[in-house]
Amino acid sequence: MSKIISIVNQKGGVGKTTTAINLAASLGVLERRTLLVDADPQANATSGTGFDPRDMKGSIYECIINDTPATEVIVGTDNPNLDLLPGHIDLVGAEIEMIDMPDREHQMKRVLEPLRELYDFIVIDCSPSLGLVTVNSLTAADSVIIPVQCEYFALEGLGKLLNTIKIVQQRLNPALAIEGMLLTMYDSRLRLANQVVEEVKTHFQQLVFDTVIHRNVALGEAPSHGQTIIMHDASSKGAVNYLNLAREILQRNSMTRIPDSARTIPIEEEL
C-alpha cells in the first residue's frame, strides 16, 4: 500500500515543483516505485520530466472530469522506478466543472486509490493556490510537505495554509498529517537565510526536516533540459540534498531498507 504525499504551498516560487519532481525521482533511485502526479495547470512537473504537455494523450484532467482510468494516462519516465500522471492547462477549468459534482472534494482520491497497490509512493505537485484541485489533493493525501523558501516573508501565508489543512483534517480527511516543512533555496552566505532557518525551526520545531535544500545552479538548469536533478547531474549538491530528503522521509516512516548502491551517498552537514 503506497503513501500519498502532497507538496503544497499557495505561494509561488518556493521550490514546490522542484521538490515534487526531485523527491519523486530520488525515491525512485532508492528503489521505491513512485508516481509523480502533476496537479498544477502550469504542468511544469510534466515538462520538467521531459514531456510536452500538449503532446500527451491524456492528463489528470481527463481522470477527474471524464472518469478516464489513470492507468490509461500514466507514462513511464527515463528515471528509474518513476512514472508520471501528466498535468494540463485544462485543469484551470476543472475547478468550475467540479462545482456541481457530488462529492467534489474526493474526485482525486477516487482517481488515486486504485493506484495504491502499484506504487510505494505517490507524490502530488499542487498548484500555487488553495482552490478546489488543491483541496482534492489534500483530501487524497496521507501527508503534506510544505516547502518554505529561506527568504524574506518566508512565513507569510503559512497561517492560511495551515488553517486550510486543519479544515481538511476536520471535514474531509481526518488522517491527513504534516510530513514536514522543507527549507528551500538556502544560501549559507546570507545572514537573512540563516535567520529564516532559525525562525522556522523555532516556530515549528520537529515539523521541520533536518535536510535543507541549498540554492544550486544545477537545480535551476535541470528543468530546461526536461530532466530531474538525478538525471541531469547526480553529483550536484541539489541531487545530494533531495536524496537525503528521500532518505529522511523513509526513516520517518520506518521504511529504512536502503539498497547498497544508495548507502554510499553521504549525508552532508546542512547547516
GROMACS .gro file of C-alpha atoms in nm:
model
  271
    1MET     CA    1   0.000   0.000   0.000
    2SER     CA    2   0.151   0.331  -0.106
    3LYS     CA    3   0.185   0.657   0.081
    4ILE     CA    4   0.041   0.965  -0.092
    5ILE     CA    5   0.226   1.291  -0.025
    6SER     CA    6   0.105   1.631  -0.146
    7ILE     CA    7   0.360   1.910  -0.197
    8VAL     CA    8   0.166   2.225  -0.122
    9ASN     CA    9   0.213   2.597  -0.069
   10GLN     CA   10  -0.016   2.865  -0.212
   11LYS     CA   11   0.285   3.093  -0.261
   12GLY     CA   12   0.461   3.061  -0.594
   13GLY     CA   13   0.836   3.035  -0.635
   14VAL     CA   14   0.907   2.841  -0.317
   15GLY     CA   15   1.050   2.530  -0.486
   16LYS     CA   16   0.729   2.329  -0.480
   17THR     CA   17   0.751   2.173  -0.827
   18THR     CA   18   1.129   2.133  -0.798
   19THR     CA   19   1.069   1.941  -0.476
   20ALA     CA   20   0.790   1.727  -0.621
   21ILE     CA   21   0.996   1.627  -0.926
   22ASN     CA   22   1.324   1.561  -0.749
   23LEU     CA   23   1.184   1.397  -0.437
   24ALA     CA   24   0.988   1.158  -0.658
   25ALA     CA   25   1.299   1.086  -0.866
   26SER     CA   26   1.508   1.032  -0.552
   27LEU     CA   27   1.257   0.787  -0.408
   28GLY     CA   28   1.277   0.603  -0.739
   29VAL     CA   29   1.657   0.587  -0.717
   30LEU     CA   30   1.618   0.440  -0.368
   31GLU     CA   31   1.420   0.159  -0.533
   32ARG     CA   32   1.072   0.273  -0.437
   33ARG     CA   33   0.809   0.251  -0.709
   34THR     CA   34   0.697   0.613  -0.735
   35LEU     CA   35   0.425   0.801  -0.922
   36LEU     CA   36   0.452   1.177  -0.976
   37VAL     CA   37   0.109   1.340  -1.015
   38ASP     CA   38   0.106   1.681  -1.186
   39ALA     CA   39  -0.198   1.856  -1.041
   40ASP     CA   40  -0.084   2.205  -1.144
   41PRO     CA   41  -0.241   2.364  -1.457
   42GLN     CA   42   0.103   2.503  -1.546
   43ALA     CA   43   0.212   2.138  -1.595
   44ASN     CA   44   0.572   2.218  -1.500
   45ALA     CA   45   0.621   1.878  -1.341
   46THR     CA   46   0.525   1.723  -1.676
   47SER     CA   47   0.767   1.934  -1.880
   48GLY     CA   48   1.030   1.900  -1.607
   49THR     CA   49   1.039   1.524  -1.656
   50GLY     CA   50   1.085   1.552  -2.032
   51PHE     CA   51   0.732   1.566  -2.175
   52ASP     CA   52   0.543   1.831  -2.371
   53PRO     CA   53   0.201   1.862  -2.203
   54ARG     CA   54   0.047   1.946  -2.542
   55ASP     CA   55   0.157   1.611  -2.683
   56MET     CA   56   0.020   1.392  -2.405
   57LYS     CA   57  -0.267   1.157  -2.491
   58GLY     CA   58  -0.435   1.244  -2.162
   59SER     CA   59  -0.385   1.403  -1.823
   60ILE     CA   60  -0.521   1.400  -1.472
   61TYR     CA   61  -0.791   1.636  -1.602
   62GLU     CA   62  -0.948   1.351  -1.804
   63CYS     CA   63  -0.923   1.124  -1.500
   64ILE     CA   64  -1.108   1.370  -1.275
   65ILE     CA   65  -1.367   1.505  -1.520
   66ASN     CA   66  -1.422   1.218  -1.767
   67ASP     CA   67  -1.356   0.920  -1.537
   68THR     CA   68  -1.067   0.802  -1.756
   69PRO     CA   69  -0.873   0.531  -1.564
   70ALA     CA   70  -0.539   0.671  -1.452
   71THR     CA   71  -0.361   0.360  -1.581
   72GLU     CA   72  -0.454   0.467  -1.936
   73VAL     CA   73  -0.287   0.806  -1.890
   74ILE     CA   74   0.023   0.727  -1.682
   75VAL     CA   75   0.354   0.729  -1.870
   76GLY     CA   76   0.697   0.597  -1.778
   77THR     CA   77   0.993   0.834  -1.744
   78ASP     CA   78   1.367   0.796  -1.804
   79ASN     CA   79   1.417   0.792  -1.427
   80PRO     CA   80   1.436   0.455  -1.253
   81ASN     CA   81   1.111   0.346  -1.085
   82LEU     CA   82   0.936   0.676  -1.168
   83ASP     CA   83   0.608   0.714  -1.358
   84LEU     CA   84   0.414   1.032  -1.434
   85LEU     CA   85   0.043   1.117  -1.430
   86PRO     CA   86   0.064   1.428  -1.651
   87GLY     CA   87  -0.091   1.769  -1.594
   88HIS     CA   88  -0.251   2.002  -1.848
   89ILE     CA   89  -0.370   2.362  -1.881
   90ASP     CA   90  -0.726   2.223  -1.891
   91LEU     CA   91  -0.702   2.185  -1.513
   92VAL     CA   92  -0.773   2.559  -1.494
   93GLY     CA   93  -1.135   2.484  -1.589
   94ALA     CA   94  -1.161   2.173  -1.374
   95GLU     CA   95  -1.246   2.375  -1.063
   96ILE     CA   96  -1.556   2.516  -1.230
   97GLU     CA   97  -1.657   2.181  -1.379
   98MET     CA   98  -1.629   2.009  -1.040
   99ILE     CA   99  -1.854   2.257  -0.859
  100ASP     CA  100  -2.175   2.062  -0.931
  101MET     CA  101  -2.018   1.718  -0.889
  102PRO     CA  102  -2.140   1.510  -0.596
  103ASP     CA  103  -1.856   1.452  -0.352
  104ARG     CA  104  -1.650   1.705  -0.546
  105GLU     CA  105  -1.365   1.718  -0.290
  106HIS     CA  106  -1.300   1.344  -0.329
  107GLN     CA  107  -1.256   1.322  -0.706
  108MET     CA  108  -0.876   1.294  -0.696
  109LYS     CA  109  -0.893   1.039  -0.417
  110ARG     CA  110  -1.122   0.832  -0.641
  111VAL     CA  111  -0.860   0.851  -0.917
  112LEU     CA  112  -0.560   0.765  -0.699
  113GLU     CA  113  -0.694   0.497  -0.464
  114PRO     CA  114  -0.678   0.217  -0.726
  115LEU     CA  115  -0.309   0.305  -0.781
  116ARG     CA  116  -0.201   0.245  -0.422
  117GLU     CA  117  -0.121  -0.120  -0.488
  118LEU     CA  118   0.101  -0.030  -0.783
  119TYR     CA  119   0.333   0.219  -0.610
  120ASP     CA  120   0.522   0.268  -0.285
  121PHE     CA  121   0.487   0.647  -0.304
  122ILE     CA  122   0.256   0.883  -0.491
  123VAL     CA  123   0.382   1.244  -0.491
  124ILE     CA  124   0.136   1.519  -0.591
  125ASP     CA  125   0.259   1.855  -0.720
  126CYS     CA  126  -0.017   2.100  -0.626
  127SER     CA  127  -0.092   2.434  -0.789
  128PRO     CA  128   0.011   2.759  -0.612
  129SER     CA  129  -0.340   2.820  -0.480
  130LEU     CA  130  -0.582   2.686  -0.222
  131GLY     CA  131  -0.856   2.611  -0.476
  132LEU     CA  132  -1.069   2.303  -0.526
  133VAL     CA  133  -0.800   2.100  -0.706
  134THR     CA  134  -0.558   2.160  -0.418
  135VAL     CA  135  -0.830   2.067  -0.166
  136ASN     CA  136  -0.878   1.747  -0.370
  137SER     CA  137  -0.505   1.679  -0.341
  138LEU     CA  138  -0.515   1.726   0.036
  139THR     CA  139  -0.821   1.504   0.066
  140ALA     CA  140  -0.646   1.228  -0.130
  141ALA     CA  141  -0.316   1.254   0.058
  142ASP     CA  142  -0.182   1.078   0.366
  143SER     CA  143   0.054   1.365   0.442
  144VAL     CA  144   0.174   1.707   0.328
  145ILE     CA  145   0.518   1.855   0.265
  146ILE     CA  146   0.530   2.235   0.282
  147PRO     CA  147   0.828   2.398   0.106
  148VAL     CA  148   0.940   2.722   0.275
  149GLN     CA  149   1.196   2.938   0.099
  150CYS     CA  150   1.481   3.086   0.304
  151GLU     CA  151   1.394   3.442   0.206
  152TYR     CA  152   1.214   3.748   0.339
  153PHE     CA  153   0.841   3.691   0.405
  154ALA     CA  154   0.909   3.316   0.428
  155LEU     CA  155   0.633   3.267   0.686
  156GLU     CA  156   0.385   3.488   0.503
  157GLY     CA  157   0.072   3.292   0.415
  158LEU     CA  158   0.172   2.985   0.616
  159GLY     CA  159  -0.102   3.055   0.869
  160LYS     CA  160  -0.368   3.044   0.598
  161LEU     CA  161  -0.224   2.722   0.456
  162LEU     CA  162  -0.210   2.554   0.796
  163ASN     CA  163  -0.569   2.663   0.860
  164THR     CA  164  -0.676   2.508   0.528
  165ILE     CA  165  -0.501   2.185   0.625
  166LYS     CA  166  -0.681   2.192   0.960
  167ILE     CA  167  -1.019   2.237   0.789
  168VAL     CA  168  -0.946   1.945   0.554
  169GLN     CA  169  -0.849   1.733   0.856
  170GLN     CA  170  -1.172   1.821   1.035
  171ARG     CA  171  -1.414   1.784   0.746
  172LEU     CA  172  -1.265   1.571   0.469
  173ASN     CA  173  -0.954   1.376   0.568
  174PRO     CA  174  -0.902   1.316   0.942
  175ALA     CA  175  -0.592   1.106   0.873
  176LEU     CA  176  -0.405   1.388   0.693
  177ALA     CA  177  -0.072   1.462   0.862
  178ILE     CA  178   0.203   1.715   0.805
  179GLU     CA  179   0.502   1.516   0.684
  180GLY     CA  180   0.724   1.816   0.736
  181MET     CA  181   0.828   2.166   0.638
  182LEU     CA  182   1.114   2.180   0.391
  183LEU     CA  183   1.352   2.476   0.387
  184THR     CA  184   1.446   2.555   0.026
  185MET     CA  185   1.671   2.799  -0.163
  186TYR     CA  186   1.915   2.812   0.128
  187ASP     CA  187   2.238   3.011   0.082
  188SER     CA  188   2.467   2.977   0.383
  189ARG     CA  189   2.648   3.302   0.287
  190LEU     CA  190   2.338   3.511   0.353
  191ARG     CA  191   2.262   3.626   0.707
  192LEU     CA  192   1.893   3.652   0.616
  193ALA     CA  193   1.880   3.288   0.508
  194ASN     CA  194   2.027   3.177   0.839
  195GLN     CA  195   1.780   3.396   1.028
  196VAL     CA  196   1.488   3.241   0.837
  197VAL     CA  197   1.614   2.889   0.917
  198GLU     CA  198   1.631   2.980   1.287
  199GLU     CA  199   1.288   3.141   1.282
  200VAL     CA  200   1.116   2.850   1.107
  201LYS     CA  201   1.281   2.590   1.334
  202THR     CA  202   1.189   2.793   1.642
  203HIS     CA  203   0.825   2.820   1.532
  204PHE     CA  204   0.772   2.466   1.404
  205GLN     CA  205   1.047   2.263   1.573
  206GLN     CA  206   1.005   1.890   1.499
  207LEU     CA  207   0.789   1.960   1.194
  208VAL     CA  208   1.094   2.093   1.005
  209PHE     CA  209   1.301   1.845   0.805
  210ASP     CA  210   1.667   1.817   0.900
  211THR     CA  211   1.750   1.823   0.530
  212VAL     CA  212   1.777   2.171   0.377
  213ILE     CA  213   1.770   2.234   0.001
  214HIS     CA  214   2.055   2.464  -0.099
  215ARG     CA  215   2.050   2.710  -0.384
  216ASN     CA  216   2.210   2.519  -0.669
  217VAL     CA  217   2.273   2.608  -1.033
  218ALA     CA  218   2.210   2.251  -1.149
  219LEU     CA  219   1.864   2.251  -0.988
  220GLY     CA  220   1.772   2.554  -1.197
  221GLU     CA  221   1.916   2.409  -1.517
  222ALA     CA  222   1.762   2.062  -1.499
  223PRO     CA  223   1.400   2.156  -1.596
  224SER     CA  224   1.520   2.336  -1.910
  225HIS     CA  225   1.664   2.002  -2.023
  226GLY     CA  226   1.346   1.815  -1.928
  227GLN     CA  227   1.538   1.623  -1.665
  228THR     CA  228   1.525   1.562  -1.293
  229ILE     CA  229   1.835   1.661  -1.098
  230ILE     CA  230   1.924   1.291  -1.067
  231MET     CA  231   1.943   1.253  -1.444
  232HIS     CA  232   2.094   1.597  -1.509
  233ASP     CA  233   2.376   1.598  -1.253
  234ALA     CA  234   2.368   1.321  -0.994
  235SER     CA  235   2.679   1.452  -0.820
  236SER     CA  236   2.546   1.806  -0.766
  237LYS     CA  237   2.459   1.944  -0.423
  238GLY     CA  238   2.094   1.961  -0.533
  239ALA     CA  239   2.088   1.588  -0.611
  240VAL     CA  240   2.251   1.503  -0.278
  241ASN     CA  241   2.002   1.727  -0.093
  242TYR     CA  242   1.698   1.557  -0.247
  243LEU     CA  243   1.840   1.208  -0.199
  244ASN     CA  244   1.895   1.296   0.166
  245LEU     CA  245   1.536   1.424   0.189
  246ALA     CA  246   1.408   1.097   0.042
  247ARG     CA  247   1.615   0.900   0.294
  248GLU     CA  248   1.485   1.116   0.579
  249ILE     CA  249   1.126   1.051   0.472
  250LEU     CA  250   1.193   0.676   0.458
  251GLN     CA  251   1.341   0.694   0.808
  252ARG     CA  252   1.046   0.894   0.944
  253ASN     CA  253   0.812   0.630   0.805
  254SER     CA  254   1.020   0.336   0.928
  255MET     CA  255   1.093   0.231   0.570
  256THR     CA  256   1.470   0.225   0.603
  257ARG     CA  257   1.551  -0.068   0.378
  258ILE     CA  258   1.803   0.115   0.162
  259PRO     CA  259   1.984  -0.067  -0.121
  260ASP     CA  260   2.364  -0.095  -0.100
  261SER     CA  261   2.402   0.132  -0.403
  262ALA     CA  262   2.244   0.419  -0.209
  263ARG     CA  263   2.444   0.374   0.112
  264THR     CA  264   2.748   0.545  -0.040
  265ILE     CA  265   2.562   0.877  -0.070
  266PRO     CA  266   2.693   1.098   0.212
  267ILE     CA  267   2.456   1.283   0.440
  268GLU     CA  268   2.625   1.620   0.439
  269GLU     CA  269   2.613   1.870   0.721
  270GLU     CA  270   2.338   2.104   0.609
  271LEU     CA  271   2.395   2.393   0.846
   0.00000   0.00000   0.00000
